[in-house]
Amino acid sequence: MAELPPLDPKRIPRHVAIIMDGNGRWAKAQGLPRLKGHEAGADSVREAVRVCRDLGIQYLTLYAFSVENWIRPKTEVRGLMRLLHKFLTENEYELHEHGVRFRAIGRLKDMPKAVQREINRVTKATSEYTNGTLTLCLSYGGRAEIADATKAIAAKVADGTLRVKDIDEKTVANHLYAPDIPDPDVMIRTSGEMRISNFLLWQLSYAEFVITEECWPAFREVEFHAALAEFQRRQRRFGDIG
Ligand code: FPP
């Protein structure tokens, strides 16, 4: 077994966000249909949850389906929805075993009804757990999230419960989809792409970005540790001097 890159236990991030990219390319390289890449990607999701448990990472947020992904071929969208449903049904027991809470954020009403039911059921069944939080971003877009927050804030101004002069950064943050979850410390993107792709636009303001060469299905424990080791080599300044 490959050795795990060493990590400083005192600098484990509290929140890791991941753009799980490259499922299709991984499948193509193996001569497999794209959906097989997504299936192998689901195994990487399971492994990522375990790594977070082992290291004590409290929040893991995964970009599983974007608002833009609906334009993909119908067969792929349907396959992904089926896979999500299966993932929730088959992996709920592991969330119970690890004591990890499940959340989903995004325009969840766009998701098929059966997936919405599973999301609601697993969210409720795991809501009391405190060992960690797995958040899946589904039909998610960073701009959509900020637009939805703006709408909610405007509604409060219109009904007189909020004054325009009291709106500040905290007000916006408090109207995002998951205001209780702290901002990510690190954002990992797999498969070498250097884009943010409308992911957590507000929340990633001060996150370190780590881009890894492996495609998501090949991103397992060793690769996750290597990405965290890279994060630990960075010096975070939050606008201050070094
Ligand atoms: C990006 O790869 C990946 C996605 C659009 C979907 C992510 C989904 C999974 C990892 C599997 C299902 C998730 C869960 C939580 C069970 P891509 O298809 O854009 O890859 P490409 O750029 O190589 O085509």
Coordinates of N, CA and C and ligand atoms in Angstrom, one line a residue:
M1 N 0.8 -1.2 0.0 CA 0.0 0.0 0.0 C 0.9 1.3 0.0
A2 N 0.5 2.2 -0.8 CA 1.3 3.5 -0.9 C 1.2 4.2 0.5
E3 N 2.4 4.8 0.8 CA 2.4 5.5 2.1 C 1.7 6.8 2.0
L4 N 1.0 7.2 3.1 CA 0.3 8.5 3.2 C 1.2 9.6 3.4
P5 N 1.1 10.7 2.6 CA 1.9 11.9 2.9 C 1.6 12.4 4.3
P6 N 2.7 12.7 5.1 CA 2.4 13.1 6.5 C 1.7 14.4 6.6
L7 N 0.9 14.5 7.6 CA 0.1 15.8 7.8 C 0.4 16.3 9.3
D8 N 0.3 17.6 9.4 CA 0.4 18.2 10.7 C -1.0 18.2 11.4
P9 N -1.1 17.3 12.5 CA -2.4 17.2 13.1 C -3.0 18.5 13.7
K10 N -2.1 19.5 13.9 CA -2.5 20.8 14.4 C -3.1 21.7 13.3
R11 N -2.9 21.3 12.1 CA -3.3 22.2 11.0 C -4.3 21.5 10.0
I12 N -5.1 20.7 10.6 CA -6.1 20.0 9.8 C -7.2 21.1 9.5
P13 N -7.6 21.2 8.3 CA -8.7 22.2 8.0 C -10.0 21.8 8.6
R14 N -10.8 22.9 8.9 CA -12.1 22.6 9.5 C -13.1 22.2 8.4
H15 N -13.0 22.9 7.2 CA -13.9 22.7 6.1 C -13.2 22.5 4.8
V16 N -13.4 21.4 4.1 CA -12.8 21.2 2.8 C -14.0 21.1 1.8
A17 N -13.8 21.9 0.7 CA -14.8 21.9 -0.4 C -14.1 21.3 -1.6
I18 N -14.9 20.5 -2.4 CA -14.2 19.9 -3.5 C -15.1 20.0 -4.8
I19 N -14.4 20.4 -5.9 CA -15.0 20.2 -7.2 C -14.6 18.9 -7.8
M20 N -15.5 18.0 -7.8 CA -15.2 16.6 -8.2 C -15.2 16.5 -9.8
D21 N -14.0 16.8 -10.4 CA -14.0 16.9 -11.8 C -13.3 15.8 -12.5
G22 N -13.7 15.4 -13.7 CA -12.9 14.5 -14.5 C -13.5 13.1 -14.6
N23 N -14.7 12.9 -14.1 CA -15.3 11.5 -14.2 C -15.4 11.0 -15.6
G24 N -15.8 11.9 -16.5 CA -16.0 11.6 -17.9 C -14.6 11.2 -18.6
R25 N -13.6 12.1 -18.3 CA -12.3 11.8 -18.9 C -11.7 10.5 -18.3
W26 N -11.9 10.2 -17.1 CA -11.4 9.0 -16.5 C -12.0 7.8 -17.2
A27 N -13.3 7.9 -17.4 CA -14.0 6.8 -18.0 C -13.5 6.6 -19.4
K28 N -13.4 7.7 -20.2 CA -12.9 7.6 -21.5 C -11.5 7.0 -21.6
A29 N -10.7 7.3 -20.7 CA -9.3 6.8 -20.7 C -9.3 5.3 -20.5
Q30 N -10.4 4.8 -19.8 CA -10.5 3.3 -19.5 C -11.3 2.6 -20.6
G31 N -11.8 3.4 -21.6 CA -12.6 2.8 -22.6 C -14.0 2.5 -22.0
L32 N -14.5 3.2 -21.0 CA -15.8 2.9 -20.4 C -16.8 4.1 -20.7
P33 N -18.1 3.8 -20.6 CA -19.1 4.9 -20.8 C -19.0 5.9 -19.6
R34 N -19.4 7.1 -19.9 CA -19.2 8.2 -18.9 C -19.8 7.9 -17.5
L35 N -21.0 7.2 -17.6 CA -21.6 6.9 -16.3 C -20.8 6.0 -15.4
K36 N -20.0 5.2 -16.0 CA -19.1 4.3 -15.2 C -18.1 5.2 -14.4
G37 N -17.7 6.3 -15.1 CA -16.9 7.3 -14.4 C -17.6 7.9 -13.2
H38 N -18.8 8.2 -13.3 CA -19.6 8.8 -12.2 C -19.8 7.7 -11.1
E39 N -20.0 6.5 -11.5 CA -20.1 5.4 -10.5 C -18.8 5.3 -9.7
A40 N -17.7 5.3 -10.4 CA -16.4 5.2 -9.7 C -16.2 6.5 -8.8
G41 N -16.7 7.6 -9.3 CA -16.7 8.9 -8.6 C -17.4 8.7 -7.2
A42 N -18.5 8.0 -7.3 CA -19.3 7.8 -6.0 C -18.5 7.0 -5.0
D43 N -17.6 6.1 -5.5 CA -16.7 5.4 -4.5 C -15.7 6.4 -3.9
S44 N -15.3 7.3 -4.7 CA -14.3 8.3 -4.2 C -15.0 9.2 -3.1
V45 N -16.3 9.5 -3.3 CA -17.1 10.2 -2.3 C -17.1 9.5 -1.0
R46 N -17.4 8.2 -1.1 CA -17.4 7.4 0.2 C -16.1 7.5 0.9
E47 N -15.0 7.3 0.1 CA -13.7 7.3 0.7 C -13.3 8.7 1.3
A48 N -13.8 9.8 0.6 CA -13.5 11.1 1.1 C -14.2 11.3 2.4
V49 N -15.4 10.8 2.6 CA -16.1 10.9 3.9 C -15.3 10.2 5.0
R50 N -14.8 9.0 4.6 CA -14.0 8.3 5.6 C -12.7 9.0 6.0
V51 N -12.0 9.6 5.0 CA -10.8 10.3 5.3 C -11.1 11.5 6.2
C52 N -12.2 12.2 6.0 CA -12.5 13.3 6.8 C -12.8 12.8 8.3
R53 N -13.5 11.7 8.4 CA -13.7 11.2 9.7 C -12.4 10.9 10.4
D54 N -11.5 10.2 9.7 CA -10.2 9.8 10.3 C -9.4 11.0 10.7
L55 N -9.4 12.0 10.0 CA -8.6 13.2 10.3 C -9.3 14.2 11.1
G56 N -10.6 14.1 11.4 CA -11.3 15.0 12.2 C -11.7 16.3 11.4
I57 N -11.8 16.2 10.1 CA -12.3 17.3 9.3 C -13.8 17.4 9.5
Q58 N -14.2 18.6 10.0 CA -15.7 18.7 10.4 C -16.6 18.8 9.2
Y59 N -16.2 19.5 8.2 CA -17.2 19.8 7.1 C -16.5 19.4 5.8
L60 N -17.3 18.6 5.0 CA -16.9 18.3 3.7 C -18.0 18.7 2.7
T61 N -17.7 19.5 1.8 CA -18.8 20.0 0.9 C -18.4 19.7 -0.6
L62 N -19.3 18.9 -1.3 CA -19.0 18.4 -2.6 C -19.9 19.0 -3.7
Y63 N -19.3 19.4 -4.8 CA -20.1 19.9 -5.9 C -20.5 18.7 -6.7
A64 N -21.7 18.2 -6.5 CA -22.2 17.0 -7.2 C -23.0 17.2 -8.4
F65 N -23.7 18.4 -8.5 CA -24.5 18.7 -9.7 C -24.7 20.2 -9.7
S66 N -24.3 20.8 -10.8 CA -24.5 22.3 -10.9 C -25.7 22.7 -11.6
V67 N -26.1 23.9 -11.4 CA -27.3 24.4 -12.2 C -27.1 24.3 -13.7
E68 N -25.8 24.4 -14.1 CA -25.5 24.3 -15.5 C -25.5 22.8 -16.0
N69 N -25.4 21.9 -15.1 CA -25.3 20.5 -15.6 C -26.6 19.9 -16.2
W70 N -27.7 20.6 -16.0 CA -29.0 20.2 -16.6 C -28.9 20.1 -18.1
I71 N -28.0 20.9 -18.7 CA -27.9 20.9 -20.2 C -27.2 19.7 -20.8
R72 N -26.7 18.8 -19.9 CA -26.0 17.6 -20.4 C -27.0 16.6 -21.0
P73 N -26.6 15.7 -21.9 CA -27.5 14.8 -22.5 C -28.4 14.1 -21.4
K74 N -29.7 14.0 -21.9 CA -30.8 13.4 -20.9 C -30.3 12.1 -20.3
T75 N -29.7 11.2 -21.0 CA -29.3 9.9 -20.5 C -28.3 10.1 -19.3
E76 N -27.4 11.1 -19.5 CA -26.4 11.3 -18.5 C -27.0 11.9 -17.2
V77 N -27.9 12.9 -17.4 CA -28.6 13.5 -16.3 C -29.4 12.5 -15.5
R78 N -30.1 11.6 -16.3 CA -31.0 10.6 -15.7 C -30.1 9.6 -14.9
G79 N -29.0 9.2 -15.5 CA -28.0 8.3 -14.8 C -27.5 8.9 -13.5
L80 N -27.1 10.2 -13.6 CA -26.6 10.9 -12.4 C -27.6 10.9 -11.3
M81 N -28.9 11.2 -11.7 CA -30.0 11.3 -10.7 C -30.2 9.9 -10.0
R82 N -30.2 8.9 -10.9 CA -30.3 7.5 -10.3 C -29.2 7.2 -9.4
L83 N -28.0 7.6 -9.8 CA -26.8 7.3 -8.9 C -26.9 8.0 -7.6
L84 N -27.4 9.3 -7.6 CA -27.5 10.0 -6.4 C -28.5 9.4 -5.4
H85 N -29.6 8.9 -6.0 CA -30.7 8.2 -5.3 C -30.1 7.0 -4.6
K86 N -29.4 6.2 -5.4 CA -28.8 5.0 -4.9 C -27.7 5.3 -3.9
F87 N -26.9 6.3 -4.1 CA -25.9 6.7 -3.1 C -26.5 7.0 -1.8
L88 N -27.6 7.7 -1.8 CA -28.2 8.1 -0.5 C -28.8 6.9 0.2
T89 N -29.5 6.0 -0.6 CA -30.1 4.8 0.0 C -29.1 3.9 0.5
E90 N -28.0 3.6 -0.3 CA -27.1 2.6 0.1 C -26.0 3.0 1.1
N91 N -25.8 4.3 1.2 CA -24.7 4.8 2.1 C -25.2 5.4 3.4
E92 N -26.5 5.5 3.6 CA -27.0 6.1 4.8 C -26.4 5.4 6.0
Y93 N -26.3 4.1 5.9 CA -25.8 3.3 7.1 C -24.4 3.8 7.6
E94 N -23.6 4.2 6.5 CA -22.2 4.7 6.9 C -22.3 6.0 7.6
L95 N -23.2 6.8 7.2 CA -23.4 8.1 7.9 C -23.7 7.9 9.4
H96 N -24.6 6.9 9.6 CA -25.0 6.5 11.0 C -23.8 6.0 11.7
E97 N -23.1 5.1 11.0 CA -21.9 4.5 11.7 C -20.8 5.5 12.1
H98 N -20.6 6.5 11.2 CA -19.6 7.5 11.5 C -20.2 8.6 12.3
G99 N -21.5 8.7 12.5 CA -22.1 9.9 13.2 C -22.0 11.2 12.4
V100 N -22.1 11.1 11.1 CA -21.9 12.2 10.2 C -23.3 12.7 9.7
R101 N -23.5 14.0 9.8 CA -24.8 14.6 9.4 C -24.8 14.9 7.9
F102 N -25.9 14.6 7.2 CA -26.0 14.9 5.8 C -26.8 16.2 5.5
R103 N -26.3 17.0 4.6 CA -27.0 18.2 4.1 C -27.0 18.2 2.6
A104 N -27.9 18.9 2.1 CA -27.9 19.2 0.6 C -28.2 20.7 0.4
I105 N -27.5 21.4 -0.5 CA -27.8 22.8 -0.7 C -27.9 23.0 -2.2
G106 N -28.7 24.0 -2.6 CA -28.9 24.3 -4.1 C -30.4 24.5 -4.3
R107 N -30.7 24.5 -5.6 CA -32.2 24.6 -5.9 C -32.8 23.2 -5.9
L108 N -33.0 22.7 -4.7 CA -33.3 21.3 -4.6 C -34.7 21.0 -5.2
K109 N -35.5 22.0 -5.4 CA -36.8 21.8 -6.0 C -36.7 21.3 -7.5
D110 N -35.5 21.6 -8.1 CA -35.3 21.2 -9.5 C -35.0 19.7 -9.5
M111 N -34.7 19.1 -8.4 CA -34.3 17.6 -8.4 C -35.5 16.8 -8.6
P112 N -35.4 15.5 -9.1 CA -36.6 14.7 -9.2 C -37.2 14.4 -7.9
K113 N -38.5 14.2 -7.8 CA -39.2 14.1 -6.5 C -38.6 12.9 -5.7
A114 N -38.3 11.8 -6.3 CA -37.7 10.7 -5.6 C -36.4 11.0 -4.9
V115 N -35.6 11.8 -5.6 CA -34.3 12.2 -5.0 C -34.6 13.2 -3.9
Q116 N -35.5 14.1 -4.1 CA -35.9 15.1 -3.0 C -36.3 14.3 -1.8
R117 N -37.1 13.3 -1.9 CA -37.6 12.5 -0.8 C -36.4 11.9 0.0
E118 N -35.5 11.3 -0.8 CA -34.3 10.7 -0.2 C -33.5 11.8 0.6
I119 N -33.3 12.9 -0.1 CA -32.5 14.0 0.6 C -33.2 14.4 1.9
N120 N -34.5 14.6 1.9 CA -35.2 15.0 3.1 C -35.1 13.9 4.2
R121 N -35.3 12.7 3.7 CA -35.3 11.5 4.7 C -33.9 11.4 5.4
V122 N -32.8 11.4 4.5 CA -31.5 11.2 5.1 C -31.0 12.4 5.9
T123 N -31.4 13.6 5.5 CA -31.1 14.8 6.2 C -31.7 14.8 7.6
K124 N -33.0 14.4 7.7 CA -33.7 14.3 9.0 C -33.1 13.2 9.9
A125 N -32.8 12.0 9.2 CA -32.3 10.8 10.0 C -30.9 11.1 10.6
T126 N -30.2 12.0 10.0 CA -28.8 12.2 10.5 C -28.6 13.6 11.1
S127 N -29.7 14.3 11.3 CA -29.5 15.7 11.7 C -28.9 15.9 13.1
E128 N -28.9 14.9 13.9 CA -28.4 15.1 15.3 C -26.9 14.8 15.4
Y129 N -26.3 14.2 14.4 CA -24.9 13.8 14.5 C -24.0 15.0 14.5
T130 N -22.8 14.8 15.2 CA -21.9 15.9 15.4 C -20.5 15.6 15.0
N131 N -20.2 14.4 14.5 CA -18.8 14.0 14.1 C -18.4 14.7 12.8
G132 N -19.3 15.2 12.1 CA -19.0 15.8 10.8 C -20.2 16.1 10.0
T133 N -20.0 16.9 9.0 CA -21.2 17.3 8.1 C -20.7 17.1 6.6
L134 N -21.5 16.2 5.9 CA -21.3 16.1 4.5 C -22.4 16.9 3.8
T135 N -22.0 17.8 3.0 CA -22.9 18.7 2.3 C -22.8 18.4 0.8
L136 N -23.8 18.0 0.1 CA -23.8 17.8 -1.3 C -24.4 19.1 -2.0
C137 N -23.8 19.7 -2.9 CA -24.3 20.8 -3.7 C -25.0 20.2 -4.9
L138 N -26.4 20.4 -5.0 CA -27.2 19.8 -6.0 C -28.0 20.8 -6.7
S139 N -28.0 20.8 -8.0 CA -28.6 21.9 -8.8 C -28.1 23.2 -8.1
Y140 N -26.9 23.3 -7.9 CA -26.2 24.4 -7.2 C -25.5 25.3 -8.1
G141 N -25.6 26.6 -7.9 CA -24.8 27.6 -8.6 C -24.5 28.7 -7.6
G142 N -23.3 29.2 -7.6 CA -22.9 30.3 -6.6 C -23.7 31.6 -6.9
R143 N -23.9 31.9 -8.2 CA -24.6 33.1 -8.6 C -26.1 32.9 -8.2
A144 N -26.6 31.7 -8.4 CA -28.1 31.5 -8.1 C -28.2 31.6 -6.6
E145 N -27.2 31.1 -5.8 CA -27.3 31.2 -4.3 C -27.4 32.7 -3.9
I146 N -26.5 33.5 -4.5 CA -26.4 34.9 -4.1 C -27.7 35.6 -4.6
A147 N -28.2 35.3 -5.7 CA -29.5 35.8 -6.2 C -30.7 35.4 -5.3
D148 N -30.7 34.2 -4.8 CA -31.7 33.7 -3.9 C -31.7 34.4 -2.6
A149 N -30.4 34.7 -2.1 CA -30.2 35.4 -0.9 C -30.7 36.9 -1.0
T150 N -30.4 37.5 -2.2 CA -30.8 38.8 -2.4 C -32.4 38.9 -2.4
K151 N -33.0 38.0 -3.0 CA -34.5 37.9 -3.1 C -35.0 37.9 -1.6
A152 N -34.5 37.0 -0.8 CA -34.9 36.8 0.6 C -34.7 38.1 1.4
I153 N -33.6 38.8 1.1 CA -33.3 40.0 1.9 C -34.3 41.1 1.4
A154 N -34.5 41.2 0.1 CA -35.4 42.2 -0.5 C -36.9 42.0 0.1
A155 N -37.3 40.7 0.2 CA -38.6 40.4 0.8 C -38.7 41.0 2.2
K156 N -37.6 40.9 3.0 CA -37.7 41.3 4.4 C -37.7 42.9 4.4
V157 N -37.0 43.5 3.5 CA -37.1 45.0 3.4 C -38.5 45.4 3.0
A158 N -39.1 44.7 2.0 CA -40.4 45.0 1.6 C -41.5 44.9 2.7
D159 N -41.3 43.8 3.5 CA -42.4 43.7 4.6 C -42.0 44.4 5.9
G160 N -40.9 45.2 5.8 CA -40.6 46.0 6.9 C -39.8 45.4 8.1
T161 N -39.4 44.1 7.9 CA -38.6 43.5 9.0 C -37.1 43.7 9.0
L162 N -36.7 44.4 7.9 CA -35.2 44.7 7.8 C -35.1 46.1 7.1
R163 N -34.2 46.9 7.7 CA -33.9 48.2 7.1 C -32.7 48.2 6.2
V164 N -32.8 48.9 5.1 CA -31.7 48.9 4.1 C -30.4 49.2 4.7
K165 N -30.4 50.2 5.7 CA -29.2 50.7 6.3 C -28.5 49.6 7.2
D166 N -29.3 48.6 7.5 CA -28.7 47.5 8.4 C -28.1 46.4 7.6
I167 N -28.2 46.4 6.3 CA -27.7 45.3 5.4 C -26.2 45.4 5.4
D168 N -25.5 44.3 5.8 CA -24.1 44.3 5.6 C -23.6 42.9 5.2
E169 N -22.3 42.6 5.2 CA -21.9 41.3 4.7 C -22.5 40.1 5.5
K170 N -22.7 40.4 6.8 CA -23.3 39.3 7.7 C -24.7 39.0 7.2
T171 N -25.4 40.1 6.8 CA -26.8 39.9 6.4 C -26.8 38.9 5.2
V172 N -25.9 39.2 4.2 CA -25.9 38.4 3.0 C -25.5 36.9 3.4
A173 N -24.5 36.8 4.2 CA -24.0 35.4 4.6 C -25.1 34.7 5.3
N174 N -25.9 35.4 6.1 CA -27.0 34.7 6.9 C -28.2 34.3 6.0
H175 N -28.2 34.8 4.7 CA -29.3 34.4 3.8 C -28.9 33.4 2.8
L176 N -27.6 32.9 2.9 CA -27.2 31.9 1.9 C -27.8 30.5 2.3
Y177 N -27.6 29.5 1.5 CA -28.3 28.2 1.8 C -28.0 27.6 3.1
A178 N -26.7 27.7 3.6 CA -26.3 27.0 4.8 C -25.5 28.0 5.7
P179 N -26.2 29.0 6.3 CA -25.5 30.0 7.0 C -24.8 29.5 8.2
D180 N -25.1 28.4 8.7 CA -24.5 27.8 9.9 C -23.1 27.2 9.6
I181 N -22.9 26.9 8.3 CA -21.6 26.2 8.0 C -20.5 27.2 7.8
P182 N -19.3 27.1 8.4 CA -18.3 28.1 8.2 C -17.7 28.0 6.8
D183 N -17.0 29.1 6.4 CA -16.5 29.1 5.0 C -15.4 28.0 4.9
P184 N -15.2 27.5 3.7 CA -14.2 26.5 3.5 C -12.8 27.1 3.7
D185 N -11.9 26.3 4.3 CA -10.5 26.7 4.4 C -9.7 26.4 3.1
V186 N -10.1 25.3 2.5 CA -9.4 24.9 1.2 C -10.5 24.4 0.2
M187 N -10.2 24.7 -1.0 CA -11.1 24.2 -2.1 C -10.1 23.3 -3.0
I188 N -10.5 22.1 -3.1 CA -9.7 21.2 -4.0 C -10.5 21.0 -5.3
R189 N -9.8 21.1 -6.4 CA -10.4 20.7 -7.7 C -9.5 19.6 -8.4
T190 N -10.2 18.6 -8.8 CA -9.4 17.5 -9.4 C -9.4 17.7 -10.9
S191 N -8.5 16.9 -11.6 CA -8.3 16.8 -13.0 C -7.7 18.0 -13.7
G192 N -7.0 18.8 -12.9 CA -6.1 19.8 -13.4 C -6.7 21.1 -13.9
E193 N -8.1 21.3 -13.8 CA -8.7 22.5 -14.3 C -8.6 23.6 -13.3
M194 N -8.3 24.8 -13.8 CA -8.1 26.0 -12.9 C -9.2 26.9 -12.9
R195 N -10.4 26.4 -12.7 CA -11.6 27.3 -12.8 C -12.4 27.1 -11.5
I196 N -13.2 28.1 -11.2 CA -14.1 28.0 -10.0 C -15.5 27.5 -10.3
S197 N -15.9 27.7 -11.6 CA -17.1 27.1 -12.1 C -18.3 27.4 -11.3
N198 N -18.5 28.6 -10.8 CA -19.7 29.0 -10.1 C -19.9 28.2 -8.8
F199 N -18.8 27.8 -8.2 CA -18.9 27.0 -6.9 C -18.7 28.0 -5.7
L200 N -19.6 28.0 -4.8 CA -19.4 28.7 -3.5 C -18.8 30.1 -3.6
L201 N -19.3 30.9 -4.6 CA -18.6 32.2 -4.9 C -18.4 33.1 -3.7
W202 N -19.4 33.1 -2.9 CA -19.2 34.0 -1.7 C -18.3 33.4 -0.6
Q203 N -18.5 32.1 -0.4 CA -17.8 31.4 0.7 C -16.3 31.2 0.5
L204 N -15.9 31.1 -0.8 CA -14.5 30.8 -1.1 C -13.6 32.0 -1.0
S205 N -14.1 33.1 -0.6 CA -13.3 34.4 -0.6 C -11.9 34.2 -0.1
Y206 N -11.7 33.5 1.0 CA -10.3 33.4 1.6 C -9.8 32.0 1.6
A207 N -10.4 31.1 0.8 CA -10.0 29.7 0.8 C -8.7 29.5 0.0
E208 N -7.9 28.6 0.3 CA -6.7 28.2 -0.5 C -7.2 27.3 -1.6
F209 N -6.7 27.4 -2.8 CA -7.1 26.5 -3.9 C -6.0 25.5 -4.1
V210 N -6.4 24.2 -4.1 CA -5.4 23.2 -4.5 C -6.0 22.4 -5.7
I211 N -5.2 22.4 -6.7 CA -5.6 21.7 -8.0 C -4.8 20.5 -8.1
T212 N -5.4 19.3 -8.3 CA -4.7 18.1 -8.4 C -4.9 17.5 -9.8
E213 N -3.9 16.8 -10.2 CA -3.9 16.2 -11.6 C -4.8 15.1 -11.8
E214 N -5.0 14.3 -10.7 CA -5.9 13.1 -10.9 C -7.3 13.4 -11.2
C215 N -8.0 12.6 -12.0 CA -9.4 12.7 -12.1 C -10.1 12.2 -10.9
W216 N -11.3 12.7 -10.6 CA -12.0 12.4 -9.4 C -12.1 10.9 -9.0
P217 N -12.4 10.1 -10.0 CA -12.5 8.6 -9.6 C -11.1 8.1 -9.1
A218 N -10.0 8.7 -9.4 CA -8.7 8.3 -8.9 C -8.3 9.0 -7.7
F219 N -9.1 9.9 -7.2 CA -8.8 10.7 -6.0 C -9.2 9.9 -4.8
R220 N -8.2 9.2 -4.2 CA -8.5 8.4 -3.1 C -7.7 8.9 -1.9
E221 N -7.5 8.0 -0.8 CA -7.0 8.5 0.4 C -5.6 9.1 0.2
V222 N -4.7 8.5 -0.5 CA -3.3 9.0 -0.7 C -3.4 10.4 -1.4
E223 N -4.2 10.5 -2.4 CA -4.3 11.8 -3.1 C -5.0 12.9 -2.3
F224 N -5.9 12.5 -1.4 CA -6.6 13.5 -0.5 C -5.5 14.0 0.5
H225 N -4.7 13.0 1.1 CA -3.7 13.5 2.0 C -2.7 14.4 1.3
A226 N -2.3 14.1 0.1 CA -1.3 14.9 -0.7 C -1.9 16.3 -0.9
A227 N -3.2 16.4 -1.2 CA -3.8 17.7 -1.4 C -3.8 18.5 -0.1
L228 N -4.1 17.8 1.0 CA -4.1 18.5 2.4 C -2.7 18.9 2.8
A229 N -1.7 18.1 2.4 CA -0.3 18.4 2.7 C 0.1 19.7 1.9
E230 N -0.4 19.8 0.7 CA -0.2 21.0 -0.1 C -0.8 22.2 0.6
F231 N -2.0 22.1 1.1 CA -2.7 23.1 1.8 C -1.9 23.6 3.0
Q232 N -1.4 22.6 3.7 CA -0.6 22.9 4.9 C 0.7 23.6 4.6
R233 N 1.2 23.5 3.4 CA 2.4 24.3 3.1 C 2.1 25.7 2.8
R234 N 0.8 26.0 2.6 CA 0.5 27.4 2.3 C 0.5 28.3 3.6
Q235 N 0.7 29.6 3.4 CA 0.6 30.5 4.5 C -0.6 31.4 4.3
R236 N -1.6 31.2 5.1 CA -2.8 32.0 4.9 C -2.7 33.3 5.6
R237 N -3.0 34.4 4.9 CA -2.8 35.7 5.4 C -4.1 36.6 5.6
F238 N -5.1 36.2 5.0 CA -6.4 36.9 5.1 C -6.3 38.4 5.0
G239 N -5.4 38.8 4.0 CA -5.3 40.2 3.7 C -4.2 40.9 4.5
D240 N -3.7 40.2 5.6 CA -2.6 40.8 6.4 C -1.3 40.6 5.7
I241 N -0.2 41.1 6.3 CA 1.1 40.8 5.8 C 1.7 39.5 6.3
G242 N 2.7 39.0 5.6 CA 3.3 37.7 6.0 C 4.1 37.6 7.3
Ligands
FPP1 C1 -17.6 16.1 -13.1 O1 -17.0 15.2 -14.0 C2 -18.5 15.4 -12.2 C3 -19.9 15.7 -12.2 C4 -20.6 16.6 -13.1 C5 -20.7 14.9 -11.3 C6 -20.1 14.5 -9.9 C7 -20.8 13.3 -9.5 C8 -20.2 12.3 -8.9 C9 -18.8 12.3 -8.4 C10 -20.9 11.0 -8.7 C11 -22.1 11.1 -8.0 C12 -22.1 11.8 -6.7 C13 -22.5 11.4 -5.6 C14 -22.5 12.3 -4.4 C15 -22.9 10.0 -5.4 P1 -17.3 15.4 -15.6 O2 -18.4 14.5 -16.0 O3 -17.5 16.9 -15.8 O4 -15.9 15.0 -16.2 P2 -15.2 15.4 -17.5 O5 -14.9 16.9 -17.3 O6 -14.0 14.6 -17.6 O7 -16.2 15.2 -18.6

